[in-house]
């Protein structure tokens, strides 16, 4: 049994990772300021501390074996409108966390990075060697943290992994997506099925893809959580491991909408909308490095299963008001 600090553990991915750590028999403390997370999402059995990651020095000590870091602002549009918030929180917060870890002698870190570090890729599937050219302050802040972690590994012997996610979806029991505002496709389409949204907007139907709509790589949140536990066991002092995480298959916007119709049994009206600036036609990950270094392969790659889990969570939330 190990003892871990999970920053941002009241959020979507952080809470599911916390649940997996507890199920594996580990001791977990969640640090979250609840600015975007939810206290009730923190699994029973985890200690909870309400606070900012900038104050991690107050809450971490030598008894911890490692940190899993999810505390970040993550809305692309908001980052464009308010870039300073993202530099202060995502970059400044991580800088404070790394200093606190160094002071306490905690030398293992798994960081929640993002495919947004790549920007608009020249080719797919995207590997870790692809050029990094983020198109938003959000992506830039995550890339800056990746660089910061690399420096910490080289200078101070930190053992670290940055896991660059693609489109995380699905739910794990009573933990699922509940962003405000919601910007992810699957929960937005499910809102239409629930009757809380009139229609889903399809932004562009003339892309060079089989049905003309954008293609994205969707990874189940539980598969993602398992990769974090594997990464914690795979990292070595002085090395910064970077892994892309996706299911390796792409699904178009229209495929997602049609899958929601089949899973829910509800009509999902759609409206045509112009392309959004900066939306690449295809974003699909190569997870070869994660397979090789972590021994990880997604076991829940079926789109209908991902949607079904998200639908169960959405209905339960809707029924509960």
PDB file of N, CA, C and O in Angstrom, residues 4-11 14-19 21-22 27-34 37-39 41-51 59 64 68 70:
ATOM      1  N   UNK A   4      -0.821   8.489  -1.494  1.00  0.00           N
ATOM      2  CA  UNK A   4      -0.752   9.443  -2.598  1.00  0.00           C
ATOM      3  C   UNK A   4      -1.574  10.690  -2.315  1.00  0.00           C
ATOM      4  O   UNK A   4      -2.631  10.619  -1.670  1.00  0.00           O
ATOM      5  N   UNK A   5      -1.084  11.820  -2.829  1.00  0.00           N
ATOM      6  CA  UNK A   5      -1.853  13.057  -2.871  1.00  0.00           C
ATOM      7  C   UNK A   5      -2.401  13.208  -4.271  1.00  0.00           C
ATOM      8  O   UNK A   5      -1.657  13.100  -5.259  1.00  0.00           O
ATOM      9  N   UNK A   6      -3.710  13.446  -4.389  1.00  0.00           N
ATOM     10  CA  UNK A   6      -4.354  13.668  -5.674  1.00  0.00           C
ATOM     11  C   UNK A   6      -4.859  15.109  -5.692  1.00  0.00           C
ATOM     12  O   UNK A   6      -5.804  15.447  -4.973  1.00  0.00           O
ATOM     13  N   UNK A   7      -4.211  15.960  -6.477  1.00  0.00           N
ATOM     14  CA  UNK A   7      -4.682  17.337  -6.605  1.00  0.00           C
ATOM     15  C   UNK A   7      -5.784  17.373  -7.660  1.00  0.00           C
ATOM     16  O   UNK A   7      -5.687  16.720  -8.699  1.00  0.00           O
ATOM     17  N   UNK A   8      -6.840  18.117  -7.382  1.00  0.00           N
ATOM     18  CA  UNK A   8      -7.969  18.143  -8.312  1.00  0.00           C
ATOM     19  C   UNK A   8      -8.772  16.859  -8.290  1.00  0.00           C
ATOM     20  O   UNK A   8      -9.441  16.508  -9.265  1.00  0.00           O
ATOM     21  N   UNK A   9      -8.752  16.171  -7.164  1.00  0.00           N
ATOM     22  CA  UNK A   9      -9.428  14.873  -7.064  1.00  0.00           C
ATOM     23  C   UNK A   9     -10.927  14.942  -6.910  1.00  0.00           C
ATOM     24  O   UNK A   9     -11.577  13.899  -6.821  1.00  0.00           O
ATOM     25  N   UNK A  10     -11.508  16.158  -6.904  1.00  0.00           N
ATOM     26  CA  UNK A  10     -12.966  16.294  -6.883  1.00  0.00           C
ATOM     27  C   UNK A  10     -13.520  16.538  -8.283  1.00  0.00           C
ATOM     28  O   UNK A  10     -14.720  16.730  -8.449  1.00  0.00           O
ATOM     29  N   UNK A  11     -12.638  16.545  -9.286  1.00  0.00           N
ATOM     30  CA  UNK A  11     -13.067  16.719 -10.664  1.00  0.00           C
ATOM     31  C   UNK A  11     -13.365  15.397 -11.346  1.00  0.00           C
ATOM     32  O   UNK A  11     -13.294  14.322 -10.735  1.00  0.00           O
ATOM     33  N   UNK A  14      -9.965  13.227 -11.985  1.00  0.00           N
ATOM     34  CA  UNK A  14      -9.319  13.050 -10.689  1.00  0.00           C
ATOM     35  C   UNK A  14     -10.105  12.177  -9.739  1.00  0.00           C
ATOM     36  O   UNK A  14      -9.534  11.357  -9.004  1.00  0.00           O
ATOM     37  N   UNK A  15     -11.432  12.307  -9.735  1.00  0.00           N
ATOM     38  CA  UNK A  15     -12.251  11.495  -8.823  1.00  0.00           C
ATOM     39  C   UNK A  15     -12.257  10.030  -9.241  1.00  0.00           C
ATOM     40  O   UNK A  15     -12.261   9.129  -8.388  1.00  0.00           O
ATOM     41  N   UNK A  16     -12.243   9.763 -10.551  1.00  0.00           N
ATOM     42  CA  UNK A  16     -12.219   8.374 -11.021  1.00  0.00           C
ATOM     43  C   UNK A  16     -10.863   7.743 -10.722  1.00  0.00           C
ATOM     44  O   UNK A  16     -10.781   6.580 -10.306  1.00  0.00           O
ATOM     45  N   UNK A  17      -9.780   8.499 -10.901  1.00  0.00           N
ATOM     46  CA  UNK A  17      -8.456   7.977 -10.556  1.00  0.00           C
ATOM     47  C   UNK A  17      -8.384   7.700  -9.052  1.00  0.00           C
ATOM     48  O   UNK A  17      -7.846   6.676  -8.619  1.00  0.00           O
ATOM     49  N   UNK A  18      -8.933   8.602  -8.237  1.00  0.00           N
ATOM     50  CA  UNK A  18      -8.951   8.388  -6.789  1.00  0.00           C
ATOM     51  C   UNK A  18      -9.675   7.095  -6.440  1.00  0.00           C
ATOM     52  O   UNK A  18      -9.216   6.312  -5.600  1.00  0.00           O
ATOM     53  N   UNK A  19     -10.814   6.848  -7.089  1.00  0.00           N
ATOM     54  CA  UNK A  19     -11.561   5.617  -6.836  1.00  0.00           C
ATOM     55  C   UNK A  19     -10.717   4.387  -7.172  1.00  0.00           C
ATOM     56  O   UNK A  19     -10.707   3.395  -6.427  1.00  0.00           O
ATOM     57  N   UNK A  21      -7.405   4.190  -7.193  1.00  0.00           N
ATOM     58  CA  UNK A  21      -6.334   4.066  -6.207  1.00  0.00           C
ATOM     59  C   UNK A  21      -6.838   3.402  -4.928  1.00  0.00           C
ATOM     60  O   UNK A  21      -6.179   2.520  -4.362  1.00  0.00           O
ATOM     61  N   UNK A  22      -8.009   3.812  -4.473  1.00  0.00           N
ATOM     62  CA  UNK A  22      -8.578   3.220  -3.265  1.00  0.00           C
ATOM     63  C   UNK A  22      -8.896   1.745  -3.476  1.00  0.00           C
ATOM     64  O   UNK A  22      -8.644   0.908  -2.597  1.00  0.00           O
ATOM     65  N   UNK A  27      -3.698   4.479   0.112  1.00  0.00           N
ATOM     66  CA  UNK A  27      -4.206   5.558   0.959  1.00  0.00           C
ATOM     67  C   UNK A  27      -4.148   6.852   0.143  1.00  0.00           C
ATOM     68  O   UNK A  27      -3.122   7.146  -0.480  1.00  0.00           O
ATOM     69  N   UNK A  28      -5.240   7.628   0.148  1.00  0.00           N
ATOM     70  CA  UNK A  28      -5.328   8.789  -0.739  1.00  0.00           C
ATOM     71  C   UNK A  28      -5.819  10.011   0.023  1.00  0.00           C
ATOM     72  O   UNK A  28      -6.787   9.935   0.794  1.00  0.00           O
ATOM     73  N   UNK A  29      -5.163  11.124  -0.219  1.00  0.00           N
ATOM     74  CA  UNK A  29      -5.653  12.427   0.211  1.00  0.00           C
ATOM     75  C   UNK A  29      -5.950  13.249  -1.031  1.00  0.00           C
ATOM     76  O   UNK A  29      -5.110  13.349  -1.939  1.00  0.00           O
ATOM     77  N   UNK A  30      -7.132  13.819  -1.093  1.00  0.00           N
ATOM     78  CA  UNK A  30      -7.537  14.681  -2.205  1.00  0.00           C
ATOM     79  C   UNK A  30      -7.406  16.129  -1.776  1.00  0.00           C
ATOM     80  O   UNK A  30      -7.910  16.527  -0.718  1.00  0.00           O
ATOM     81  N   UNK A  31      -6.727  16.924  -2.597  1.00  0.00           N
ATOM     82  CA  UNK A  31      -6.616  18.368  -2.401  1.00  0.00           C
ATOM     83  C   UNK A  31      -7.342  19.055  -3.553  1.00  0.00           C
ATOM     84  O   UNK A  31      -6.973  18.879  -4.717  1.00  0.00           O
ATOM     85  N   UNK A  32      -8.388  19.815  -3.247  1.00  0.00           N
ATOM     86  CA  UNK A  32      -9.188  20.456  -4.294  1.00  0.00           C
ATOM     87  C   UNK A  32      -9.835  21.704  -3.714  1.00  0.00           C
ATOM     88  O   UNK A  32     -10.337  21.668  -2.578  1.00  0.00           O
ATOM     89  N   UNK A  33      -9.832  22.793  -4.483  1.00  0.00           N
ATOM     90  CA  UNK A  33     -10.454  24.026  -3.984  1.00  0.00           C
ATOM     91  C   UNK A  33     -11.936  24.113  -4.345  1.00  0.00           C
ATOM     92  O   UNK A  33     -12.609  25.098  -3.997  1.00  0.00           O
ATOM     93  N   UNK A  34     -12.465  23.106  -5.038  1.00  0.00           N
ATOM     94  CA  UNK A  34     -13.883  23.009  -5.408  1.00  0.00           C
ATOM     95  C   UNK A  34     -14.339  24.159  -6.309  1.00  0.00           C
ATOM     96  O   UNK A  34     -15.533  24.441  -6.404  1.00  0.00           O
ATOM     97  N   UNK A  37     -14.626  21.428  -9.175  1.00  0.00           N
ATOM     98  CA  UNK A  37     -14.934  20.076  -8.727  1.00  0.00           C
ATOM     99  C   UNK A  37     -16.101  20.051  -7.758  1.00  0.00           C
ATOM    100  O   UNK A  37     -16.686  21.091  -7.422  1.00  0.00           O
ATOM    101  N   UNK A  38     -16.441  18.858  -7.292  1.00  0.00           N
ATOM    102  CA  UNK A  38     -17.623  18.669  -6.444  1.00  0.00           C
ATOM    103  C   UNK A  38     -17.243  17.783  -5.255  1.00  0.00           C
ATOM    104  O   UNK A  38     -16.695  16.688  -5.442  1.00  0.00           O
ATOM    105  N   UNK A  39     -17.544  18.256  -4.063  1.00  0.00           N
ATOM    106  CA  UNK A  39     -17.181  17.513  -2.854  1.00  0.00           C
ATOM    107  C   UNK A  39     -17.754  16.112  -2.875  1.00  0.00           C
ATOM    108  O   UNK A  39     -17.081  15.154  -2.449  1.00  0.00           O
ATOM    109  N   UNK A  41     -18.152  14.168  -5.264  1.00  0.00           N
ATOM    110  CA  UNK A  41     -17.476  13.287  -6.210  1.00  0.00           C
ATOM    111  C   UNK A  41     -16.272  12.588  -5.592  1.00  0.00           C
ATOM    112  O   UNK A  41     -15.786  11.587  -6.128  1.00  0.00           O
ATOM    113  N   UNK A  42     -15.782  13.106  -4.463  1.00  0.00           N
ATOM    114  CA  UNK A  42     -14.620  12.497  -3.805  1.00  0.00           C
ATOM    115  C   UNK A  42     -15.051  11.163  -3.196  1.00  0.00           C
ATOM    116  O   UNK A  42     -15.978  11.117  -2.384  1.00  0.00           O
ATOM    117  N   UNK A  43     -14.416  10.065  -3.576  1.00  0.00           N
ATOM    118  CA  UNK A  43     -14.870   8.754  -3.094  1.00  0.00           C
ATOM    119  C   UNK A  43     -14.729   8.609  -1.580  1.00  0.00           C
ATOM    120  O   UNK A  43     -13.805   9.157  -0.962  1.00  0.00           O
ATOM    121  N   UNK A  44     -15.661   7.853  -0.998  1.00  0.00           N
ATOM    122  CA  UNK A  44     -15.537   7.495   0.412  1.00  0.00           C
ATOM    123  C   UNK A  44     -14.233   6.721   0.615  1.00  0.00           C
ATOM    124  O   UNK A  44     -13.859   5.883  -0.199  1.00  0.00           O
ATOM    125  N   UNK A  45     -13.578   7.036   1.705  1.00  0.00           N
ATOM    126  CA  UNK A  45     -12.309   6.380   1.987  1.00  0.00           C
ATOM    127  C   UNK A  45     -11.109   7.261   1.728  1.00  0.00           C
ATOM    128  O   UNK A  45     -10.012   6.981   2.219  1.00  0.00           O
ATOM    129  N   UNK A  46     -11.307   8.328   0.951  1.00  0.00           N
ATOM    130  CA  UNK A  46     -10.221   9.285   0.709  1.00  0.00           C
ATOM    131  C   UNK A  46     -10.335  10.420   1.719  1.00  0.00           C
ATOM    132  O   UNK A  46     -11.433  10.895   2.023  1.00  0.00           O
ATOM    133  N   UNK A  47      -9.207  10.863   2.255  1.00  0.00           N
ATOM    134  CA  UNK A  47      -9.190  12.082   3.054  1.00  0.00           C
ATOM    135  C   UNK A  47      -9.349  13.271   2.122  1.00  0.00           C
ATOM    136  O   UNK A  47      -8.820  13.262   0.999  1.00  0.00           O
ATOM    137  N   UNK A  48     -10.062  14.286   2.582  1.00  0.00           N
ATOM    138  CA  UNK A  48     -10.291  15.460   1.728  1.00  0.00           C
ATOM    139  C   UNK A  48      -9.805  16.720   2.419  1.00  0.00           C
ATOM    140  O   UNK A  48     -10.109  16.956   3.597  1.00  0.00           O
ATOM    141  N   UNK A  49      -9.049  17.523   1.644  1.00  0.00           N
ATOM    142  CA  UNK A  49      -8.585  18.825   2.113  1.00  0.00           C
ATOM    143  C   UNK A  49      -9.035  19.860   1.097  1.00  0.00           C
ATOM    144  O   UNK A  49      -8.700  19.763  -0.094  1.00  0.00           O
ATOM    145  N   UNK A  50      -9.818  20.845   1.534  1.00  0.00           N
ATOM    146  CA  UNK A  50     -10.224  21.919   0.635  1.00  0.00           C
ATOM    147  C   UNK A  50      -9.125  22.980   0.608  1.00  0.00           C
ATOM    148  O   UNK A  50      -8.794  23.568   1.638  1.00  0.00           O
ATOM    149  N   UNK A  51      -8.550  23.183  -0.547  1.00  0.00           N
ATOM    150  CA  UNK A  51      -7.472  24.157  -0.667  1.00  0.00           C
ATOM    151  C   UNK A  51      -6.921  24.187  -2.074  1.00  0.00           C
ATOM    152  O   UNK A  51      -7.201  23.309  -2.899  1.00  0.00           O
ATOM    153  N   UNK A  59       0.120  20.747   2.987  1.00  0.00           N
ATOM    154  CA  UNK A  59      -0.628  19.492   3.046  1.00  0.00           C
ATOM    155  C   UNK A  59       0.178  18.273   2.643  1.00  0.00           C
ATOM    156  O   UNK A  59      -0.339  17.154   2.688  1.00  0.00           O
ATOM    157  N   UNK A  64       4.249  10.804   2.075  1.00  0.00           N
ATOM    158  CA  UNK A  64       3.613  10.539   0.783  1.00  0.00           C
ATOM    159  C   UNK A  64       4.598   9.866  -0.168  1.00  0.00           C
ATOM    160  O   UNK A  64       5.780  10.224  -0.228  1.00  0.00           O
ATOM    161  N   UNK A  68      -0.454  12.668  -7.840  1.00  0.00           N
ATOM    162  CA  UNK A  68      -1.137  12.637  -9.135  1.00  0.00           C
ATOM    163  C   UNK A  68      -1.832  13.987  -9.282  1.00  0.00           C
ATOM    164  O   UNK A  68      -2.667  14.357  -8.450  1.00  0.00           O
ATOM    165  N   UNK A  70      -4.033  16.781 -11.074  1.00  0.00           N
ATOM    166  CA  UNK A  70      -5.124  17.098 -11.999  1.00  0.00           C
ATOM    167  C   UNK A  70      -5.635  18.526 -11.838  1.00  0.00           C
ATOM    168  O   UNK A  70      -6.526  18.941 -12.581  1.00  0.00           O
TER     169      UNK A  70
END
